[in-house]
Amino acid sequence: MNKIQSSEITPEHVYFSRRDFLKTMGVIAAGTLSVAACSSSKLESNPDSLVDNELFEVNANSDESGALLTSYQDITSYTNYYEFSTSKKVNDRLSQNLVTSPWIVSIGGLVNKPKNFDVDDVKKMVDLQERVYRMRCVEGWSMVIPWIGFPLAELLKQVEPNGSARFVRFETLYDPEQMPGLKNKSFPWPYVEGLRLDEAYNELTILATGLYGRDLSPQNGAPIRLVVPWKYGFKSIKGIVKIDLLDTMPASLWMQAAPQEYGFYANVNPEVNHPRWSQSTERRIGDSERWPTMMFNGYSDQVAHLYRGMDLRKDF
Ligand SMILES: Nc1nc2c(c(=O)[nH]1)N[C@H]1C(S)=C(S)[C@@H](COP(=O)(O)O)O[C@H]1N2
Ligand SMILES: [Mo]
């Protein structure tokens, strides 16, 4: 079965009413703690953790390939967010006071109707869905994450990209007062990423506002971040404040920082190694095995057609 069809679509109000109910019953904190204490492998075998899983309103324990969900604890405590720190273990602490509401995303450039969106309004406007995606970091580790989000295409259609738009450029908040990692001047801030317009419109490409049935934590990109599951994790830009439609290819932060190592496309490809390490296998966070890395991270059926005729070694 294909991934989109298999993911359950649950309206936002179901999550919220359930959560309010749990809050009233005084159990949400207890549920949070016990989920935080269990690993993804326990999700399958431990009946207590299945109860906790239900507390989070997750509709599956695995993705469509059978890969078990990474634990909530691992997803929120092992993060890359260089605006806070280059160290994965401290982003949760350093980002906990980030002000994520109100939060405005400005969409402009080659569009007929440029608009500023308030993320709180966007969440009421769209149908939030659960999408269980594998995420493969270029560093060689991976996770399986139950995102809450909606297709990027839904937001783009509202601003009516004009005929000359061919690329989308995304920019993260740049606020040195809230983001201590911005003092690190070895990166060309702000964090910028880009997609070709057809990649942006692909059904797999989502803007996520939550995971495990709850709002995103700051360290995972609250209140809104991109998720492009067939590309290396760095393309999935967090804390987005600006989106522009362009007629030329934007340069991402990583292309500017290390052009020999990071190209525009960054499609997961086990046959094209990073100049400094192999990309043929990956370490799944929460278990001890190495897994084979799959072409387009296993999403070839949905995206391979986008790159037909291209030399994926050259356009890496
Ligand atoms: N703004 C911003 N977005 C970012 C990053 C970052 O440092 N800053 N790191 C990227 C990298 S390298 C990865 S692997 C993913 C990690 O997402 P996660 O921490 O939610 O798992 O976020 C990506 N998005
Ligand atoms: Mo990454």
mmCIF file of N, CA and C in Angstrom, residues 138-259:
data_model
loop_
_atom_site.group_PDB
_atom_site.id
_atom_site.type_symbol
_atom_site.label_atom_id
_atom_site.label_comp_id
_atom_site.label_asym_id
_atom_site.label_seq_id
_atom_site.Cartn_x
_atom_site.Cartn_y
_atom_site.Cartn_z
ATOM 1 N N VAL A 138 22.220 13.408 6.724
ATOM 2 C CA VAL A 138 23.413 13.243 5.886
ATOM 3 C C VAL A 138 24.598 12.693 6.691
ATOM 4 N N GLU A 139 24.518 12.838 8.029
ATOM 5 C CA GLU A 139 25.597 12.340 8.888
ATOM 6 C C GLU A 139 25.576 10.816 9.046
ATOM 7 N N GLY A 140 24.483 10.152 8.605
ATOM 8 C CA GLY A 140 24.471 8.688 8.651
ATOM 9 C C GLY A 140 23.572 8.077 9.710
ATOM 10 N N TRP A 141 22.706 8.871 10.331
ATOM 11 C CA TRP A 141 21.728 8.298 11.272
ATOM 12 C C TRP A 141 20.326 8.566 10.742
ATOM 13 N N SER A 142 19.357 7.811 11.278
ATOM 14 C CA SER A 142 17.983 7.986 10.793
ATOM 15 C C SER A 142 16.979 7.765 11.915
ATOM 16 N N MET A 143 15.770 8.230 11.666
ATOM 17 C CA MET A 143 14.663 8.073 12.613
ATOM 18 C C MET A 143 13.404 7.761 11.816
ATOM 19 N N VAL A 144 12.347 7.347 12.521
ATOM 20 C CA VAL A 144 11.026 7.163 11.920
ATOM 21 C C VAL A 144 10.079 8.034 12.744
ATOM 22 N N ILE A 145 9.496 9.052 12.097
ATOM 23 C CA ILE A 145 8.822 10.111 12.860
ATOM 24 C C ILE A 145 7.363 10.248 12.422
ATOM 25 N N PRO A 146 6.416 10.205 13.384
ATOM 26 C CA PRO A 146 5.007 10.451 13.053
ATOM 27 C C PRO A 146 4.698 11.939 13.102
ATOM 28 N N TRP A 147 4.876 12.593 11.964
ATOM 29 C CA TRP A 147 4.643 14.046 11.877
ATOM 30 C C TRP A 147 3.153 14.365 11.876
ATOM 31 N N ILE A 148 2.827 15.571 12.277
ATOM 32 C CA ILE A 148 1.517 16.155 12.034
ATOM 33 C C ILE A 148 1.762 17.337 11.108
ATOM 34 N N GLY A 149 1.057 17.364 9.978
ATOM 35 C CA GLY A 149 1.317 18.465 9.052
ATOM 36 C C GLY A 149 0.331 18.464 7.913
ATOM 37 N N PHE A 150 0.691 19.209 6.858
ATOM 38 C CA PHE A 150 -0.198 19.344 5.705
ATOM 39 C C PHE A 150 0.671 19.621 4.485
ATOM 40 N N PRO A 151 0.165 19.315 3.281
ATOM 41 C CA PRO A 151 1.009 19.512 2.097
ATOM 42 C C PRO A 151 1.408 20.982 1.911
ATOM 43 N N LEU A 152 2.699 21.200 1.649
ATOM 44 C CA LEU A 152 3.180 22.553 1.359
ATOM 45 C C LEU A 152 2.373 23.172 0.218
ATOM 46 N N ALA A 153 1.964 22.330 -0.734
ATOM 47 C CA ALA A 153 1.206 22.813 -1.904
ATOM 48 C C ALA A 153 -0.043 23.597 -1.487
ATOM 49 N N GLU A 154 -0.659 23.190 -0.377
ATOM 50 C CA GLU A 154 -1.882 23.872 0.061
ATOM 51 C C GLU A 154 -1.636 25.346 0.358
ATOM 52 N N LEU A 155 -0.489 25.629 0.977
ATOM 53 C CA LEU A 155 -0.180 27.023 1.302
ATOM 54 C C LEU A 155 0.268 27.789 0.054
ATOM 55 N N LEU A 156 1.067 27.108 -0.791
ATOM 56 C CA LEU A 156 1.571 27.777 -1.992
ATOM 57 C C LEU A 156 0.425 28.187 -2.916
ATOM 58 N N LYS A 157 -0.587 27.332 -3.018
ATOM 59 C CA LYS A 157 -1.711 27.647 -3.914
ATOM 60 C C LYS A 157 -2.415 28.936 -3.496
ATOM 61 N N GLN A 158 -2.422 29.204 -2.200
ATOM 62 C CA GLN A 158 -3.108 30.410 -1.706
ATOM 63 C C GLN A 158 -2.455 31.705 -2.170
ATOM 64 N N VAL A 159 -1.149 31.670 -2.455
ATOM 65 C CA VAL A 159 -0.471 32.900 -2.882
ATOM 66 C C VAL A 159 -0.362 32.983 -4.408
ATOM 67 N N GLU A 160 -0.801 31.942 -5.101
ATOM 68 C CA GLU A 160 -0.825 31.908 -6.565
ATOM 69 C C GLU A 160 0.532 32.224 -7.207
ATOM 70 N N PRO A 161 1.452 31.251 -7.159
ATOM 71 C CA PRO A 161 2.740 31.435 -7.859
ATOM 72 C C PRO A 161 2.482 31.779 -9.328
ATOM 73 N N ASN A 162 3.233 32.734 -9.866
ATOM 74 C CA ASN A 162 3.000 33.081 -11.277
ATOM 75 C C ASN A 162 3.833 32.205 -12.201
ATOM 76 N N GLY A 163 3.628 32.356 -13.498
ATOM 77 C CA GLY A 163 4.203 31.439 -14.480
ATOM 78 C C GLY A 163 5.719 31.379 -14.488
ATOM 79 N N SER A 164 6.380 32.401 -13.983
ATOM 80 C CA SER A 164 7.846 32.386 -14.030
ATOM 81 C C SER A 164 8.476 31.745 -12.784
ATOM 82 N N ALA A 165 7.668 31.405 -11.771
ATOM 83 C CA ALA A 165 8.227 30.797 -10.557
ATOM 84 C C ALA A 165 8.705 29.380 -10.841
ATOM 85 N N ARG A 166 9.961 29.057 -10.465
ATOM 86 C CA ARG A 166 10.495 27.703 -10.684
ATOM 87 C C ARG A 166 11.110 27.088 -9.437
ATOM 88 N N PHE A 167 11.408 27.929 -8.457
ATOM 89 C CA PHE A 167 12.041 27.450 -7.217
ATOM 90 C C PHE A 167 11.359 28.071 -6.005
ATOM 91 N N VAL A 168 11.535 27.404 -4.861
ATOM 92 C CA VAL A 168 11.027 27.942 -3.595
ATOM 93 C C VAL A 168 12.213 28.077 -2.638
ATOM 94 N N ARG A 169 12.314 29.230 -2.017
ATOM 95 C CA ARG A 169 13.382 29.488 -1.047
ATOM 96 C C ARG A 169 12.759 29.656 0.340
ATOM 97 N N PHE A 170 13.344 28.984 1.337
ATOM 98 C CA PHE A 170 12.826 29.017 2.709
ATOM 99 C C PHE A 170 13.884 29.636 3.618
ATOM 100 N N GLU A 171 13.442 30.396 4.582
ATOM 101 C CA GLU A 171 14.377 31.025 5.514
ATOM 102 C C GLU A 171 13.897 30.830 6.950
ATOM 103 N N THR A 172 14.846 30.533 7.842
ATOM 104 C CA THR A 172 14.564 30.345 9.278
ATOM 105 C C THR A 172 14.681 31.674 10.008
ATOM 106 N N LEU A 173 13.978 31.791 11.125
ATOM 107 C CA LEU A 173 14.119 32.942 12.014
ATOM 108 C C LEU A 173 15.595 33.221 12.290
ATOM 109 N N TYR A 174 15.980 34.508 12.222
ATOM 110 C CA TYR A 174 17.325 34.912 12.640
ATOM 111 C C TYR A 174 17.146 35.852 13.825
ATOM 112 N N ASP A 175 17.328 35.350 15.030
ATOM 113 C CA ASP A 175 17.143 36.165 16.228
ATOM 114 C C ASP A 175 18.230 35.830 17.249
ATOM 115 N N PRO A 176 19.353 36.589 17.172
ATOM 116 C CA PRO A 176 20.486 36.295 18.064
ATOM 117 C C PRO A 176 20.119 36.351 19.544
ATOM 118 N N GLU A 177 19.076 37.122 19.896
ATOM 119 C CA GLU A 177 18.697 37.189 21.318
ATOM 120 C C GLU A 177 18.144 35.857 21.805
ATOM 121 N N GLN A 178 17.463 35.130 20.911
ATOM 122 C CA GLN A 178 16.846 33.866 21.321
ATOM 123 C C GLN A 178 17.653 32.643 20.891
ATOM 124 N N MET A 179 18.590 32.853 19.985
ATOM 125 C CA MET A 179 19.284 31.711 19.385
ATOM 126 C C MET A 179 20.798 31.863 19.561
ATOM 127 N N PRO A 180 21.329 31.298 20.640
ATOM 128 C CA PRO A 180 22.745 31.509 20.966
ATOM 129 C C PRO A 180 23.714 30.981 19.911
ATOM 130 N N GLY A 181 23.297 29.983 19.146
ATOM 131 C CA GLY A 181 24.190 29.404 18.146
ATOM 132 C C GLY A 181 24.522 30.353 17.003
ATOM 133 N N LEU A 182 23.716 31.430 16.851
ATOM 134 C CA LEU A 182 23.977 32.389 15.776
ATOM 135 C C LEU A 182 25.271 33.165 16.006
ATOM 136 N N LYS A 183 25.820 33.074 17.210
ATOM 137 C CA LYS A 183 27.131 33.706 17.479
ATOM 138 C C LYS A 183 28.229 32.989 16.708
ATOM 139 N N ASN A 184 27.971 31.751 16.292
ATOM 140 C CA ASN A 184 28.950 30.980 15.537
ATOM 141 C C ASN A 184 29.021 31.525 14.103
ATOM 142 N N LYS A 185 30.053 32.336 13.850
ATOM 143 C CA LYS A 185 30.118 33.051 12.572
ATOM 144 C C LYS A 185 30.713 32.195 11.446
ATOM 145 N N SER A 186 30.952 30.918 11.694
ATOM 146 C CA SER A 186 31.437 30.081 10.592
ATOM 147 C C SER A 186 30.316 29.654 9.648
ATOM 148 N N PHE A 187 29.063 30.027 9.963
ATOM 149 C CA PHE A 187 27.950 29.727 9.054
ATOM 150 C C PHE A 187 27.348 31.007 8.484
ATOM 151 N N PRO A 188 26.957 30.972 7.211
ATOM 152 C CA PRO A 188 26.370 32.158 6.571
ATOM 153 C C PRO A 188 24.881 32.288 6.907
ATOM 154 N N TRP A 189 24.559 32.714 8.111
ATOM 155 C CA TRP A 189 23.165 32.857 8.544
ATOM 156 C C TRP A 189 22.437 33.879 7.709
ATOM 157 N N PRO A 190 21.100 33.827 7.614
ATOM 158 C CA PRO A 190 20.218 32.841 8.238
ATOM 159 C C PRO A 190 20.262 31.485 7.520
ATOM 160 N N TYR A 191 19.731 30.458 8.203
ATOM 161 C CA TYR A 191 19.586 29.133 7.582
ATOM 162 C C TYR A 191 18.618 29.286 6.412
ATOM 163 N N VAL A 192 19.045 28.826 5.242
ATOM 164 C CA VAL A 192 18.233 28.924 4.025
ATOM 165 C C VAL A 192 18.192 27.550 3.368
ATOM 166 N N GLU A 193 17.058 27.179 2.850
ATOM 167 C CA GLU A 193 16.953 25.965 2.037
ATOM 168 C C GLU A 193 16.110 26.241 0.803
ATOM 169 N N GLY A 194 16.122 25.307 -0.136
ATOM 170 C CA GLY A 194 15.374 25.519 -1.363
ATOM 171 C C GLY A 194 14.897 24.220 -1.976
ATOM 172 N N LEU A 195 13.831 24.332 -2.754
ATOM 173 C CA LEU A 195 13.304 23.204 -3.528
ATOM 174 C C LEU A 195 12.976 23.706 -4.927
ATOM 175 N N ARG A 196 13.006 22.789 -5.881
ATOM 176 C CA ARG A 196 12.419 23.082 -7.180
ATOM 177 C C ARG A 196 10.907 23.122 -6.976
ATOM 178 N N LEU A 197 10.187 23.877 -7.817
ATOM 179 C CA LEU A 197 8.747 24.031 -7.595
ATOM 180 C C LEU A 197 8.012 22.688 -7.665
ATOM 181 N N ASP A 198 8.450 21.808 -8.580
ATOM 182 C CA ASP A 198 7.751 20.513 -8.661
ATOM 183 C C ASP A 198 8.034 19.637 -7.437
ATOM 184 N N GLU A 199 9.211 19.787 -6.837
ATOM 185 C CA GLU A 199 9.491 19.078 -5.587
ATOM 186 C C GLU A 199 8.600 19.622 -4.469
ATOM 187 N N ALA A 200 8.439 20.945 -4.481
ATOM 188 C CA ALA A 200 7.615 21.583 -3.447
ATOM 189 C C ALA A 200 6.159 21.135 -3.548
ATOM 190 N N TYR A 201 5.692 20.921 -4.777
ATOM 191 C CA TYR A 201 4.301 20.502 -4.994
ATOM 192 C C TYR A 201 4.087 18.998 -4.827
ATOM 193 N N ASN A 202 5.186 18.230 -4.693
ATOM 194 C CA ASN A 202 5.006 16.777 -4.549
ATOM 195 C C ASN A 202 4.190 16.454 -3.310
ATOM 196 N N GLU A 203 3.352 15.463 -3.435
ATOM 197 C CA GLU A 203 2.430 15.085 -2.351
ATOM 198 C C GLU A 203 3.155 14.714 -1.043
ATOM 199 N N LEU A 204 4.403 14.253 -1.132
ATOM 200 C CA LEU A 204 5.128 13.882 0.097
ATOM 201 C C LEU A 204 5.633 15.091 0.883
ATOM 202 N N THR A 205 5.753 16.228 0.218
ATOM 203 C CA THR A 205 6.359 17.399 0.852
ATOM 204 C C THR A 205 5.361 18.084 1.763
ATOM 205 N N ILE A 206 5.693 18.129 3.053
ATOM 206 C CA ILE A 206 4.743 18.745 3.994
ATOM 207 C C ILE A 206 5.400 19.859 4.813
ATOM 208 N N LEU A 207 4.552 20.722 5.331
ATOM 209 C CA LEU A 207 4.932 21.608 6.422
ATOM 210 C C LEU A 207 4.402 20.938 7.680
ATOM 211 N N ALA A 208 5.272 20.707 8.653
ATOM 212 C CA ALA A 208 4.861 20.033 9.887
ATOM 213 C C ALA A 208 4.710 21.054 11.001
ATOM 214 N N THR A 209 3.670 20.853 11.797
ATOM 215 C CA THR A 209 3.457 21.692 12.987
ATOM 216 C C THR A 209 3.475 20.840 14.257
ATOM 217 N N GLY A 210 3.604 19.527 14.094
ATOM 218 C CA GLY A 210 3.604 18.671 15.273
ATOM 219 C C GLY A 210 4.241 17.328 15.001
ATOM 220 N N LEU A 211 4.374 16.541 16.047
ATOM 221 C CA LEU A 211 4.765 15.132 15.919
ATOM 222 C C LEU A 211 4.216 14.387 17.118
ATOM 223 N N TYR A 212 4.018 13.094 16.970
ATOM 224 C CA TYR A 212 3.374 12.286 18.011
ATOM 225 C C TYR A 212 2.087 12.953 18.490
ATOM 226 N N GLY A 213 1.325 13.544 17.549
ATOM 227 C CA GLY A 213 0.021 14.083 17.911
ATOM 228 C C GLY A 213 0.032 15.353 18.732
ATOM 229 N N ARG A 214 1.206 15.952 18.943
ATOM 230 C CA ARG A 214 1.276 17.185 19.733
ATOM 231 C C ARG A 214 2.029 18.244 18.933
ATOM 232 N N ASP A 215 1.900 19.500 19.368
ATOM 233 C CA ASP A 215 2.641 20.568 18.714
ATOM 234 C C ASP A 215 4.140 20.278 18.762
ATOM 235 N N LEU A 216 4.861 20.758 17.742
ATOM 236 C CA LEU A 216 6.314 20.601 17.718
ATOM 237 C C LEU A 216 6.931 21.258 18.944
ATOM 238 N N SER A 217 7.975 20.655 19.478
ATOM 239 C CA SER A 217 8.819 21.312 20.467
ATOM 240 C C SER A 217 9.751 22.258 19.716
ATOM 241 N N PRO A 218 10.231 23.315 20.395
ATOM 242 C CA PRO A 218 11.130 24.249 19.705
ATOM 243 C C PRO A 218 12.298 23.560 19.012
ATOM 244 N N GLN A 219 12.905 22.581 19.677
ATOM 245 C CA GLN A 219 14.106 21.966 19.107
ATOM 246 C C GLN A 219 13.818 21.163 17.837
ATOM 247 N N ASN A 220 12.568 20.791 17.606
ATOM 248 C CA ASN A 220 12.197 20.093 16.372
ATOM 249 C C ASN A 220 11.671 21.042 15.302
ATOM 250 N N GLY A 221 11.698 22.358 15.567
ATOM 251 C CA GLY A 221 11.372 23.321 14.516
ATOM 252 C C GLY A 221 10.094 24.094 14.690
ATOM 253 N N ALA A 222 9.564 24.149 15.918
ATOM 254 C CA ALA A 222 8.311 24.862 16.179
ATOM 255 C C ALA A 222 8.397 26.326 15.761
ATOM 256 N N PRO A 223 7.274 26.904 15.315
ATOM 257 C CA PRO A 223 5.988 26.230 15.215
ATOM 258 C C PRO A 223 5.750 25.563 13.868
ATOM 259 N N ILE A 224 6.667 25.794 12.896
ATOM 260 C CA ILE A 224 6.425 25.223 11.559
ATOM 261 C C ILE A 224 7.746 24.953 10.858
ATOM 262 N N ARG A 225 7.868 23.760 10.275
ATOM 263 C CA ARG A 225 9.102 23.377 9.587
ATOM 264 C C ARG A 225 8.729 22.539 8.370
ATOM 265 N N LEU A 226 9.692 22.474 7.450
ATOM 266 C CA LEU A 226 9.511 21.677 6.249
ATOM 267 C C LEU A 226 9.887 20.224 6.542
ATOM 268 N N VAL A 227 9.220 19.263 5.864
ATOM 269 C CA VAL A 227 9.666 17.867 5.907
ATOM 270 C C VAL A 227 9.635 17.323 4.476
ATOM 271 N N VAL A 228 10.828 16.968 3.979
ATOM 272 C CA VAL A 228 10.985 16.427 2.614
ATOM 273 C C VAL A 228 11.661 15.067 2.754
ATOM 274 N N PRO A 229 10.898 13.985 2.884
ATOM 275 C CA PRO A 229 11.444 12.734 3.401
ATOM 276 C C PRO A 229 12.416 12.009 2.477
ATOM 277 N N TRP A 230 12.463 12.356 1.182
ATOM 278 C CA TRP A 230 13.394 11.641 0.290
ATOM 279 C C TRP A 230 14.734 12.363 0.188
ATOM 280 N N LYS A 231 14.881 13.464 0.883
ATOM 281 C CA LYS A 231 16.131 14.227 0.880
ATOM 282 C C LYS A 231 16.787 14.151 2.249
ATOM 283 N N TYR A 232 18.108 14.394 2.289
ATOM 284 C CA TYR A 232 18.800 14.409 3.576
ATOM 285 C C TYR A 232 18.147 15.438 4.503
ATOM 286 N N GLY A 233 18.220 15.110 5.808
ATOM 287 C CA GLY A 233 17.491 15.881 6.817
ATOM 288 C C GLY A 233 17.732 17.380 6.793
ATOM 289 N N PHE A 234 18.919 17.811 6.334
ATOM 290 C CA PHE A 234 19.200 19.250 6.409
ATOM 291 C C PHE A 234 18.301 20.075 5.496
ATOM 292 N N LYS A 235 17.665 19.407 4.490
ATOM 293 C CA LYS A 235 16.725 20.150 3.640
ATOM 294 C C LYS A 235 15.452 20.511 4.400
ATOM 295 N N SER A 236 15.152 19.757 5.473
ATOM 296 C CA SER A 236 13.895 19.947 6.206
ATOM 297 C C SER A 236 14.058 21.073 7.226
ATOM 298 N N ILE A 237 14.030 22.274 6.722
ATOM 299 C CA ILE A 237 14.365 23.498 7.469
ATOM 300 C C ILE A 237 13.333 23.796 8.560
ATOM 301 N N LYS A 238 13.857 24.184 9.717
ATOM 302 C CA LYS A 238 13.024 24.428 10.912
ATOM 303 C C LYS A 238 12.700 25.913 11.075
ATOM 304 N N GLY A 239 11.713 26.202 11.898
ATOM 305 C CA GLY A 239 11.425 27.577 12.324
ATOM 306 C C GLY A 239 11.314 28.558 11.172
ATOM 307 N N ILE A 240 10.491 28.216 10.168
ATOM 308 C CA ILE A 240 10.415 29.014 8.932
ATOM 309 C C ILE A 240 9.677 30.336 9.163
ATOM 310 N N VAL A 241 10.269 31.456 8.702
ATOM 311 C CA VAL A 241 9.590 32.763 8.783
ATOM 312 C C VAL A 241 9.334 33.368 7.402
ATOM 313 N N LYS A 242 10.010 32.833 6.361
ATOM 314 C CA LYS A 242 9.900 33.469 5.062
ATOM 315 C C LYS A 242 9.970 32.413 3.965
ATOM 316 N N ILE A 243 9.076 32.529 2.989
ATOM 317 C CA ILE A 243 9.077 31.641 1.826
ATOM 318 C C ILE A 243 8.971 32.520 0.589
ATOM 319 N N ASP A 244 9.887 32.331 -0.368
ATOM 320 C CA ASP A 244 9.859 33.129 -1.590
ATOM 321 C C ASP A 244 9.864 32.250 -2.821
ATOM 322 N N LEU A 245 9.037 32.606 -3.794
ATOM 323 C CA LEU A 245 9.030 31.935 -5.097
ATOM 324 C C LEU A 245 9.992 32.683 -6.010
ATOM 325 N N LEU A 246 10.871 31.927 -6.668
ATOM 326 C CA LEU A 246 11.949 32.529 -7.452
ATOM 327 C C LEU A 246 12.012 31.914 -8.845
ATOM 328 N N ASP A 247 12.706 32.605 -9.781
ATOM 329 C CA ASP A 247 12.939 31.996 -11.091
ATOM 330 C C ASP A 247 14.353 31.421 -11.202
ATOM 331 N N THR A 248 15.195 31.635 -10.174
ATOM 332 C CA THR A 248 16.547 31.072 -10.185
ATOM 333 C C THR A 248 16.754 30.209 -8.944
ATOM 334 N N MET A 249 17.702 29.278 -9.040
ATOM 335 C CA MET A 249 17.965 28.338 -7.947
ATOM 336 C C MET A 249 18.572 29.066 -6.754
ATOM 337 N N PRO A 250 17.931 28.988 -5.590
ATOM 338 C CA PRO A 250 18.515 29.647 -4.415
ATOM 339 C C PRO A 250 19.704 28.857 -3.876
ATOM 340 N N ALA A 251 20.652 29.557 -3.241
ATOM 341 C CA ALA A 251 21.787 28.888 -2.597
ATOM 342 C C ALA A 251 21.435 28.632 -1.144
ATOM 343 N N SER A 252 21.505 27.377 -0.731
ATOM 344 C CA SER A 252 21.194 27.032 0.659
ATOM 345 C C SER A 252 22.374 27.380 1.562
ATOM 346 N N LEU A 253 22.131 27.386 2.851
ATOM 347 C CA LEU A 253 23.232 27.624 3.799
ATOM 348 C C LEU A 253 24.349 26.608 3.597
ATOM 349 N N TRP A 254 23.970 25.338 3.391
ATOM 350 C CA TRP A 254 25.011 24.308 3.270
ATOM 351 C C TRP A 254 25.770 24.411 1.956
ATOM 352 N N MET A 255 25.107 24.824 0.887
ATOM 353 C CA MET A 255 25.813 25.038 -0.390
ATOM 354 C C MET A 255 26.840 26.162 -0.241
ATOM 355 N N GLN A 256 26.472 27.193 0.527
ATOM 356 C CA GLN A 256 27.399 28.311 0.714
ATOM 357 C C GLN A 256 28.545 27.932 1.640
ATOM 358 N N ALA A 257 28.228 27.128 2.682
ATOM 359 C CA ALA A 257 29.247 26.792 3.685
ATOM 360 C C ALA A 257 30.262 25.795 3.136
ATOM 361 N N ALA A 258 29.804 24.815 2.338
ATOM 362 C CA ALA A 258 30.698 23.748 1.852
ATOM 363 C C ALA A 258 30.195 23.225 0.508
ATOM 364 N N PRO A 259 30.414 24.014 -0.567
ATOM 365 C CA PRO A 259 29.848 23.648 -1.876
ATOM 366 C C PRO A 259 30.345 22.317 -2.429
#
